[in-house]
Short mmCIF file of C-alpha atoms and ligand atoms in Angstrom, two decimals:
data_model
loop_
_atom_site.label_atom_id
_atom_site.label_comp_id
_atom_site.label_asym_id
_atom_site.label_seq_id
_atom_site.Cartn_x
_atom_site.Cartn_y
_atom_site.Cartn_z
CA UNK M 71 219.20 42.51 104.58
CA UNK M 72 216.79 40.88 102.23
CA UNK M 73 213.71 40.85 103.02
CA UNK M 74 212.71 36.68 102.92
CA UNK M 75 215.63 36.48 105.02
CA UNK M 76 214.86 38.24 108.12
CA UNK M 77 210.89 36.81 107.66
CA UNK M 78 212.74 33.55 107.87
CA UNK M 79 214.59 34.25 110.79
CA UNK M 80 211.60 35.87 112.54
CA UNK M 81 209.67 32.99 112.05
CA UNK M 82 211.69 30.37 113.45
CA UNK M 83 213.15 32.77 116.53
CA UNK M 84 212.32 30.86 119.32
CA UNK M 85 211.38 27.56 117.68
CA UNK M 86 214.40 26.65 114.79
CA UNK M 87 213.91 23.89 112.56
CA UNK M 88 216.65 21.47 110.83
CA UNK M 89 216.99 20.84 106.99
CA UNK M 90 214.24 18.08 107.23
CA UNK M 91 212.06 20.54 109.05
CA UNK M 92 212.15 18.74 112.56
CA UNK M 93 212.12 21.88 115.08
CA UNK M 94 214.74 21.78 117.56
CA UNK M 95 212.66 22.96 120.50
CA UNK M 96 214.66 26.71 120.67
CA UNK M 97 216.18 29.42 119.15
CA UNK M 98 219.73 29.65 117.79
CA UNK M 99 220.93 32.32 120.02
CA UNK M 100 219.71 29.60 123.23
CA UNK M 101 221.77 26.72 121.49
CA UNK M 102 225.21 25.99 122.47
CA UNK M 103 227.61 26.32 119.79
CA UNK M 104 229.01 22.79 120.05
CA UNK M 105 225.22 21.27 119.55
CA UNK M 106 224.98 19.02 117.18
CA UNK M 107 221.99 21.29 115.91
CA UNK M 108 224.39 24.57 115.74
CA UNK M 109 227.65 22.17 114.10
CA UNK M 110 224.84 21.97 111.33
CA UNK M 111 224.06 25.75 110.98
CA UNK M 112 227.63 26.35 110.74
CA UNK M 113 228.94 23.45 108.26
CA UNK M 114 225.80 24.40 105.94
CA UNK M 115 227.34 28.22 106.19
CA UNK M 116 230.95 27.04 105.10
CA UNK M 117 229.69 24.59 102.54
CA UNK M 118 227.23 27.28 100.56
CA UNK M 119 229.49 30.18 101.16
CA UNK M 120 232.03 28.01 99.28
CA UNK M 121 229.98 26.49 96.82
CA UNK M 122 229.10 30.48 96.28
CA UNK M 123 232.38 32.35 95.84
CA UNK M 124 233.92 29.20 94.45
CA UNK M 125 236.56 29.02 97.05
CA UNK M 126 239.22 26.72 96.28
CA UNK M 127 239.81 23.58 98.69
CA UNK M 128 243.22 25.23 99.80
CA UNK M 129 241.83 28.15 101.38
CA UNK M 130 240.52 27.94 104.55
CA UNK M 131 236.91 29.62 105.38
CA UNK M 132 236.89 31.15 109.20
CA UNK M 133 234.36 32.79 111.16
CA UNK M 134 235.28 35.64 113.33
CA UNK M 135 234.59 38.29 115.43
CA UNK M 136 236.31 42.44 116.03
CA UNK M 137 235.13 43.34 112.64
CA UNK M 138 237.17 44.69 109.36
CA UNK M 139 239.05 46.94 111.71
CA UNK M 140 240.14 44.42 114.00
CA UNK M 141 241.67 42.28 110.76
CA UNK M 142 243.85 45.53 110.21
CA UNK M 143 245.57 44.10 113.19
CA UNK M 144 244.65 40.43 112.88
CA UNK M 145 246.31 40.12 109.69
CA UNK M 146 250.04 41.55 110.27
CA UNK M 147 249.73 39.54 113.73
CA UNK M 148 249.22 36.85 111.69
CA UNK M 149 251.34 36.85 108.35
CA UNK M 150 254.38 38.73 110.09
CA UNK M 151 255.87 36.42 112.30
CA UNK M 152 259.78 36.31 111.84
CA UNK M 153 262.30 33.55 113.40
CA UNK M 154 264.25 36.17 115.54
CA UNK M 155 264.20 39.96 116.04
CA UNK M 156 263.42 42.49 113.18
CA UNK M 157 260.33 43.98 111.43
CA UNK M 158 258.49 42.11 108.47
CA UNK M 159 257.89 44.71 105.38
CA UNK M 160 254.31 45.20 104.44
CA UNK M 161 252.81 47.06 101.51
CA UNK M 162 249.60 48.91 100.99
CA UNK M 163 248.10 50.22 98.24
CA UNK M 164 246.13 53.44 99.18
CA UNK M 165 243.09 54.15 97.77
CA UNK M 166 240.62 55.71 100.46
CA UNK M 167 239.92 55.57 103.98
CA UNK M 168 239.90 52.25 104.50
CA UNK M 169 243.20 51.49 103.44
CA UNK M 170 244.75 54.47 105.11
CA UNK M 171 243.46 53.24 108.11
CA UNK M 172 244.87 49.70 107.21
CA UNK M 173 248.61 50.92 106.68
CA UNK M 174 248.22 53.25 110.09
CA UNK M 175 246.97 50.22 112.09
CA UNK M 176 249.57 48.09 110.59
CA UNK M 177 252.65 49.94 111.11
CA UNK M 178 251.87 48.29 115.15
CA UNK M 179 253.13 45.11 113.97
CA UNK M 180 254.89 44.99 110.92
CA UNK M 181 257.10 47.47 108.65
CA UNK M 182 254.43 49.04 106.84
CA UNK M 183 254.50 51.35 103.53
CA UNK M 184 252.59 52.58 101.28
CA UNK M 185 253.45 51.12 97.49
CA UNK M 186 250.96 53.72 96.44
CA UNK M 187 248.11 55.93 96.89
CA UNK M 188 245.95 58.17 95.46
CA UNK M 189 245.49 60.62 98.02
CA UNK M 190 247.00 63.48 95.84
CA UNK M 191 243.83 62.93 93.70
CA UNK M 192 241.36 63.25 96.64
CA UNK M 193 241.11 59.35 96.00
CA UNK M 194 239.39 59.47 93.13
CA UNK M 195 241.11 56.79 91.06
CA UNK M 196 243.33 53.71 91.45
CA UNK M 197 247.36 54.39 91.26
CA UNK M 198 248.59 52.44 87.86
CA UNK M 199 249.93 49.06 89.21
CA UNK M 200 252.68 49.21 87.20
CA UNK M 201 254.02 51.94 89.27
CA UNK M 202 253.71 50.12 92.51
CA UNK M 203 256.84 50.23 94.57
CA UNK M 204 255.98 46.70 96.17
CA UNK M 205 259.26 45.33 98.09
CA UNK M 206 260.57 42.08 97.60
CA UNK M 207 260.73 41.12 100.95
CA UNK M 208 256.84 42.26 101.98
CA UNK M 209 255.04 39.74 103.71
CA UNK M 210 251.73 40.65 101.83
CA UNK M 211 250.09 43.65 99.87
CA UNK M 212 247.38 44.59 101.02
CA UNK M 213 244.73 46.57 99.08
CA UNK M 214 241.05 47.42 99.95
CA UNK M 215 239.04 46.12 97.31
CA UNK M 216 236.18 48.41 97.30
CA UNK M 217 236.77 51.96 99.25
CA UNK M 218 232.97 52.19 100.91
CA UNK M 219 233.49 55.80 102.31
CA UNK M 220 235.20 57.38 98.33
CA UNK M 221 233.35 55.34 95.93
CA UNK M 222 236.36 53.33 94.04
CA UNK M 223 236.40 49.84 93.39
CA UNK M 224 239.00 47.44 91.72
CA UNK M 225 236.90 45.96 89.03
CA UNK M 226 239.53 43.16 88.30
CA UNK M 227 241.66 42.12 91.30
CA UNK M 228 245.86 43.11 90.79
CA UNK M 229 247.42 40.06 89.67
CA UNK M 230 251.07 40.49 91.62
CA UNK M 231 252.68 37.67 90.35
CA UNK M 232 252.63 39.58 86.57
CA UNK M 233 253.98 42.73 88.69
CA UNK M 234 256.88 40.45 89.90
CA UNK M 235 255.95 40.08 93.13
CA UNK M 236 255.73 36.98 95.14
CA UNK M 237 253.94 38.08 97.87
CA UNK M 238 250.26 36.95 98.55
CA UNK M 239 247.33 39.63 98.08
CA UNK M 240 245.25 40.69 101.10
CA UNK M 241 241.75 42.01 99.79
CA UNK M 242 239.89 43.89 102.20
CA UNK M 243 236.39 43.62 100.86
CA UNK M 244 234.07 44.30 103.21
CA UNK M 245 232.06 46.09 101.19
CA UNK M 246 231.38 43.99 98.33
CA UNK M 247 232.12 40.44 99.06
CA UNK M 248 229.91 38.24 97.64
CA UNK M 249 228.94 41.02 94.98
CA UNK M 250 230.46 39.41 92.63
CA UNK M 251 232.63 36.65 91.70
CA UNK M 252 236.91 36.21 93.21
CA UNK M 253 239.60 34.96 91.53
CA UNK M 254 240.91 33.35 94.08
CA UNK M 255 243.97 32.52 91.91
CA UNK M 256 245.33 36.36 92.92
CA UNK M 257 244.57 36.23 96.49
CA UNK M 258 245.83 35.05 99.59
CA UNK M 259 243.48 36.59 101.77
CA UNK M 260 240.34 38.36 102.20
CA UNK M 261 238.40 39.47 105.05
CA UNK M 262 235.07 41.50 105.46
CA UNK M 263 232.86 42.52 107.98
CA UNK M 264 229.63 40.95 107.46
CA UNK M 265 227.51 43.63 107.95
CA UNK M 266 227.38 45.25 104.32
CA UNK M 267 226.69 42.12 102.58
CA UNK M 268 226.52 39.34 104.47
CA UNK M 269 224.17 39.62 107.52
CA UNK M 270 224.05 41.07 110.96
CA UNK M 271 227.61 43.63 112.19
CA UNK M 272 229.36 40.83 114.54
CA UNK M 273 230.77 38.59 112.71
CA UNK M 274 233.83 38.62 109.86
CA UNK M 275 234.73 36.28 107.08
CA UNK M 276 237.70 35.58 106.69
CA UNK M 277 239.23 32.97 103.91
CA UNK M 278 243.02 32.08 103.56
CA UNK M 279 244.83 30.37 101.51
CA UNK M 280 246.37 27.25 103.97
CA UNK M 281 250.12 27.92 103.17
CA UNK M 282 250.04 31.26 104.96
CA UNK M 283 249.16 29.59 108.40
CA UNK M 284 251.41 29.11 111.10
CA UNK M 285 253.52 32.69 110.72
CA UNK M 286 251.68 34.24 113.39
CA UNK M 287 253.77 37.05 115.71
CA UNK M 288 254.24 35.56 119.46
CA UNK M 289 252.01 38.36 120.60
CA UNK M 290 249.45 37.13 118.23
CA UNK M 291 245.68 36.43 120.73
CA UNK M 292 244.92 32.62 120.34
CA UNK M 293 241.43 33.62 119.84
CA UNK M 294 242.57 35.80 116.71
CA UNK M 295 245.15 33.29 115.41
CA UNK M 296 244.34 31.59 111.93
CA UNK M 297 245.77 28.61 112.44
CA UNK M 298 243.89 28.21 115.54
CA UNK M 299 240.71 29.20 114.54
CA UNK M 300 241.19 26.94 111.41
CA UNK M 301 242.22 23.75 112.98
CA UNK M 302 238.99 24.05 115.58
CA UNK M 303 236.63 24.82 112.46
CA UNK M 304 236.14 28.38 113.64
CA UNK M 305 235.21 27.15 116.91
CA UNK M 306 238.26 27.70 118.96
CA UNK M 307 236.16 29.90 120.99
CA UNK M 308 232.54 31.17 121.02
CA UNK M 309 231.42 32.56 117.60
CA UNK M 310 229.20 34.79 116.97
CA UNK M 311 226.20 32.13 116.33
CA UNK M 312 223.33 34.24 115.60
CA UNK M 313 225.28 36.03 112.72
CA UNK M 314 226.38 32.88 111.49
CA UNK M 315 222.87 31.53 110.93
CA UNK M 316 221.74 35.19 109.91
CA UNK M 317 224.67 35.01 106.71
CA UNK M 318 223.47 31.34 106.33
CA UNK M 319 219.85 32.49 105.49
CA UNK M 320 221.98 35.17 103.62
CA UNK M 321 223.56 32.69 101.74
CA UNK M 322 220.91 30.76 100.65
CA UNK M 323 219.10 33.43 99.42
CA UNK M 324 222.05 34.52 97.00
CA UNK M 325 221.85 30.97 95.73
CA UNK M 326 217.89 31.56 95.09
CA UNK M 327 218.96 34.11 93.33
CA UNK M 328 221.05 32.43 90.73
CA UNK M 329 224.28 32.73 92.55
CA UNK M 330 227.06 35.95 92.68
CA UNK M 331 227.14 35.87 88.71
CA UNK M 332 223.48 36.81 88.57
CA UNK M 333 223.80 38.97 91.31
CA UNK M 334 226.56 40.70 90.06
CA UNK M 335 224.97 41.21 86.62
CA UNK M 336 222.58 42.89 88.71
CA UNK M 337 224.58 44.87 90.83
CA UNK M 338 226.00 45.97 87.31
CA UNK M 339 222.53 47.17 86.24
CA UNK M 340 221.55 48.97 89.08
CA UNK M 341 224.79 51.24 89.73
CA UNK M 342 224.56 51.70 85.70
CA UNK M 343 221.31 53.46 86.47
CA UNK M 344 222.47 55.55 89.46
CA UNK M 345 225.47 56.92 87.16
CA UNK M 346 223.76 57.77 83.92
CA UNK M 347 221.09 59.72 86.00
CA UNK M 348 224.54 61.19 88.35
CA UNK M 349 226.15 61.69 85.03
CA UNK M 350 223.39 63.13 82.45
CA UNK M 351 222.12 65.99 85.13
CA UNK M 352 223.05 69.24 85.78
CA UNK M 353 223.13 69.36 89.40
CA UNK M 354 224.67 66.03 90.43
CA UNK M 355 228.27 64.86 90.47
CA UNK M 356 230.28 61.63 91.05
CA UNK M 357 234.20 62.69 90.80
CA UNK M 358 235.00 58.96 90.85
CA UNK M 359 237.69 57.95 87.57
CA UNK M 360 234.98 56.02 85.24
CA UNK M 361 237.34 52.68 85.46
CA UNK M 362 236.62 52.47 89.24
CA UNK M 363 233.01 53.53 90.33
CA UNK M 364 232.13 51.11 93.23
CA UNK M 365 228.60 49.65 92.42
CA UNK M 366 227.76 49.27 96.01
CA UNK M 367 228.63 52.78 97.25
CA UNK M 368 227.52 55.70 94.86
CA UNK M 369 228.84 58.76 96.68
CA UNK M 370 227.03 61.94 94.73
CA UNK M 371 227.62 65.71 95.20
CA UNK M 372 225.69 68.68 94.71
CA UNK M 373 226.22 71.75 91.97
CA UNK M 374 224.41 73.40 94.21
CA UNK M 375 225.55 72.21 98.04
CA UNK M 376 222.54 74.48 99.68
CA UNK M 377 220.28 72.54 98.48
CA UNK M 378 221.30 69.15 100.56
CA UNK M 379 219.16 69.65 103.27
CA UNK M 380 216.34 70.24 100.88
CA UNK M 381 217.24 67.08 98.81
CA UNK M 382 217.57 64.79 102.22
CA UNK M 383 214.24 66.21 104.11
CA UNK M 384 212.65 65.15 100.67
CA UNK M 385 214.61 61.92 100.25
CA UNK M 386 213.10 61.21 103.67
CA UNK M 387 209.65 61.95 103.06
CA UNK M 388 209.69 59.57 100.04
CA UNK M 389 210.77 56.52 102.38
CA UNK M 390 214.82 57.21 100.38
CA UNK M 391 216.65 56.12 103.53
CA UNK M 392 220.67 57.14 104.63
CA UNK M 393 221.28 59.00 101.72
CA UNK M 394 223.95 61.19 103.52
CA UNK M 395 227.29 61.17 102.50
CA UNK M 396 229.95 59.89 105.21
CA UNK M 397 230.87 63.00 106.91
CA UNK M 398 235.02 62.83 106.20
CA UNK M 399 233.75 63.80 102.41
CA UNK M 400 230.23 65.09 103.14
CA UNK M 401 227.88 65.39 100.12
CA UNK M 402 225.36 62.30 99.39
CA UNK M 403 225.86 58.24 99.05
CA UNK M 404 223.71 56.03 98.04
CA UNK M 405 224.73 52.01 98.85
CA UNK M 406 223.65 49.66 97.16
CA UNK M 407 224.30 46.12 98.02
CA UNK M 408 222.95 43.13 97.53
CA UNK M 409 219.88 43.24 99.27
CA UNK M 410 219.03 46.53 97.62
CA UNK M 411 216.43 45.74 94.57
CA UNK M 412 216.46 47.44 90.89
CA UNK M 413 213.01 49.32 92.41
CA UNK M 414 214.99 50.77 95.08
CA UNK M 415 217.34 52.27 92.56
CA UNK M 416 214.85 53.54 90.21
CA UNK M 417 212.77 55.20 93.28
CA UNK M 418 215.96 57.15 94.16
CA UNK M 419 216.82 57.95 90.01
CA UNK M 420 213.19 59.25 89.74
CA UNK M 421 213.17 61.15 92.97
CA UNK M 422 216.60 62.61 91.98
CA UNK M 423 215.35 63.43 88.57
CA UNK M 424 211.86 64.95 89.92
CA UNK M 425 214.40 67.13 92.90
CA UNK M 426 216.38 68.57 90.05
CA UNK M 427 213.21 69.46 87.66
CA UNK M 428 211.60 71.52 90.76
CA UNK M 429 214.79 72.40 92.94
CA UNK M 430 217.67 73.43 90.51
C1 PLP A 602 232.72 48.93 106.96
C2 PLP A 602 234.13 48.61 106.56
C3 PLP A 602 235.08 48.21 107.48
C4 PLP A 602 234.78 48.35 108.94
O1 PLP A 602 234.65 47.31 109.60
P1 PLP A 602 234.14 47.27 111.12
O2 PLP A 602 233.34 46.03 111.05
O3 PLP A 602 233.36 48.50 111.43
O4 PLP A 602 235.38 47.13 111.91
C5 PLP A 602 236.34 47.88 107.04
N1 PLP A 602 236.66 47.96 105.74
C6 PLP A 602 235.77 48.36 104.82
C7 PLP A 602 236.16 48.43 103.39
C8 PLP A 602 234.48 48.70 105.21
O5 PLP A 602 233.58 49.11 104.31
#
């Protein structure tokens, strides 16, 4: 979280105050959500988060709850609705965990299959879209858009139409929404948890593109269907408030910042950093293909894996915080989102060189 955010939220916690600085006599997690006070949190959230990833007028923006896991199910329950009996065909595009873990989930509702996947190559790299076996009749492809726990990112989004494909593009990007700019002209959905980049774990963006509401399964929960949540503004039920005020302050603060094109210029800078230090050392590795290094999750590996616990204790001691890898591929991982300043990089880069000078 950045910093001026959560000072902002601390100091208006039990006392919040409206755009024209009139306090409202509480705190947002004592306001009801249908307050006219709490309609204003949430409208300002849509309308920056908008204005921010430039989402078109055609896609909807919805507020939700169950995480990025929960959309795994939410979004077959959702887009595979058939008139009659019968399985709708979706495709996934498998490039790590977190779109294993889609596909799996998936297969629940819909005919799922993977069009590709890397995980001969220890998902290192991203399978050449050309040789995507995407069927004709799939409901959606669905692709994770940055792999959080391998380190691989889609730098440009596929573009499925040119692949001859006419089914819309589901981006899981959890980890790196608002990282960067979306061309929203390849996508028909994306969802994220909020809590990598966005604010507090509790809530989850979701924004979709109107024509694909209203193909929900019968089994689909009214509280998790689109077209539900859409027509009541995301308040079809109870949202998670507090998170939606905490992203607002989020939000803001990205626009203070000069908006997702600055931010991703800076994001650029930073992971550039991490890699020529990963890459010009002796000791540390990143087996990620160069075309798709995430620059929010740098996932790093020791020559020399006895020294870990050395490198971590130390890590520790210099206030260089969750540096261990996530343990399905073990080693190191440094994230850096958003909220992570160019200092915080080049404390970890001078630690990592100074560990290597006195360790290796
Ligand atoms: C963290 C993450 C999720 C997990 O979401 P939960 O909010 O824990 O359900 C899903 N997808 C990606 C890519 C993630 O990084």
């Amino acid at each position: 979280m950045p910093l001026p955010v959560l000072e902002r939220a601390a100091s208006e916690m039990s006392n919040w105050s409206d755009a024209q600085g009139r306090p409202s006599g509480m705190g947002v997690m004592e306001m009801s959500h249908r307050s006219s006070a709490f309609t204003a949190i949430v409208q300002h959230a849509e309308r920056t988060l908008r204005g921010l990833l430039a989402v078109p007028e055609h896609f909807k923006i919805l507020f939700m709850q169950g995480g990025g896991l929960a959309q795994n199910a939410i979004v077959p329950m959702n887009l595979c609705g058939l008139p009659g009996a019968g399985l709708a065909a979706a495709d996934f595009v498998v490039t790590g965990s977190w779109s294993q873990k889609s596909l799996q989930e998936a297969t629940k509702y819909c005919s799922a299959q993977s069009a590709a996947s890397s995980a001969d190559g220890s998902f290192h790299r991203i399978p050449d879209p050309a040789a995507w076996q995407l069927r004709s009749d799939a409901r959606y492809v669905h692709v994770c858009s940055n792999e959080t726990i391998h380190g691989v990112e889609f730098h440009s989004l596929p573009d499925l139409a040119a692949l001859g494909s006419k089914a819309p593009l589901v981006i899981d990007f959890s980890s790196h929404v608002a990282s960067r700019p979306v061309d929203w002209s390849k996508v028909g959905l994306a969802f994220a948890g909020a809590q990598k980049n966005l604010g507090p774990a509790g809530l989850t963006l979701v924004v979709v593109r109107e024509d694909l509401l209203g193909h929900a399964l019968d089994i689909c929960p009214s509280a998790m269907d689109y077209t539900k949540v859409a027509a009541n503004a995301s308040l079809y039920n109870t949202p998670p408030t507090f998170g939606i005020y905490m992203a607002s302050l989020v939000f803001d603060w990205l626009v203070a910042q000069g908006g997702v094109k600055a931010i991703e210029l800076r994001n650029i800078e930073k992971a550039a950093l991490l890699f020529q230090t990963i890459d010009g050392s002796d000791l540390y590795f990143n087996p990620v293909d160069a075309g798709c290094r995430s620059r929010m999750n740098v996932p790093f590996f020791l020559r020399e894996p006895a020294l870990e616990a050395a490198f971590l204790q130390g890590a520790q001691e210099a206030g260089l915080l969750q540096l261990k890898g996530h343990k399905s591929v073990g080693g190191l991982r440094a994230s850096i989102y958003n909220a992570m300043p160019l200092e915080g990089v080049q404390a970890l880069v001078a630690y990592m060189r100074s560990f290597e000078r006195t360790r290796a």
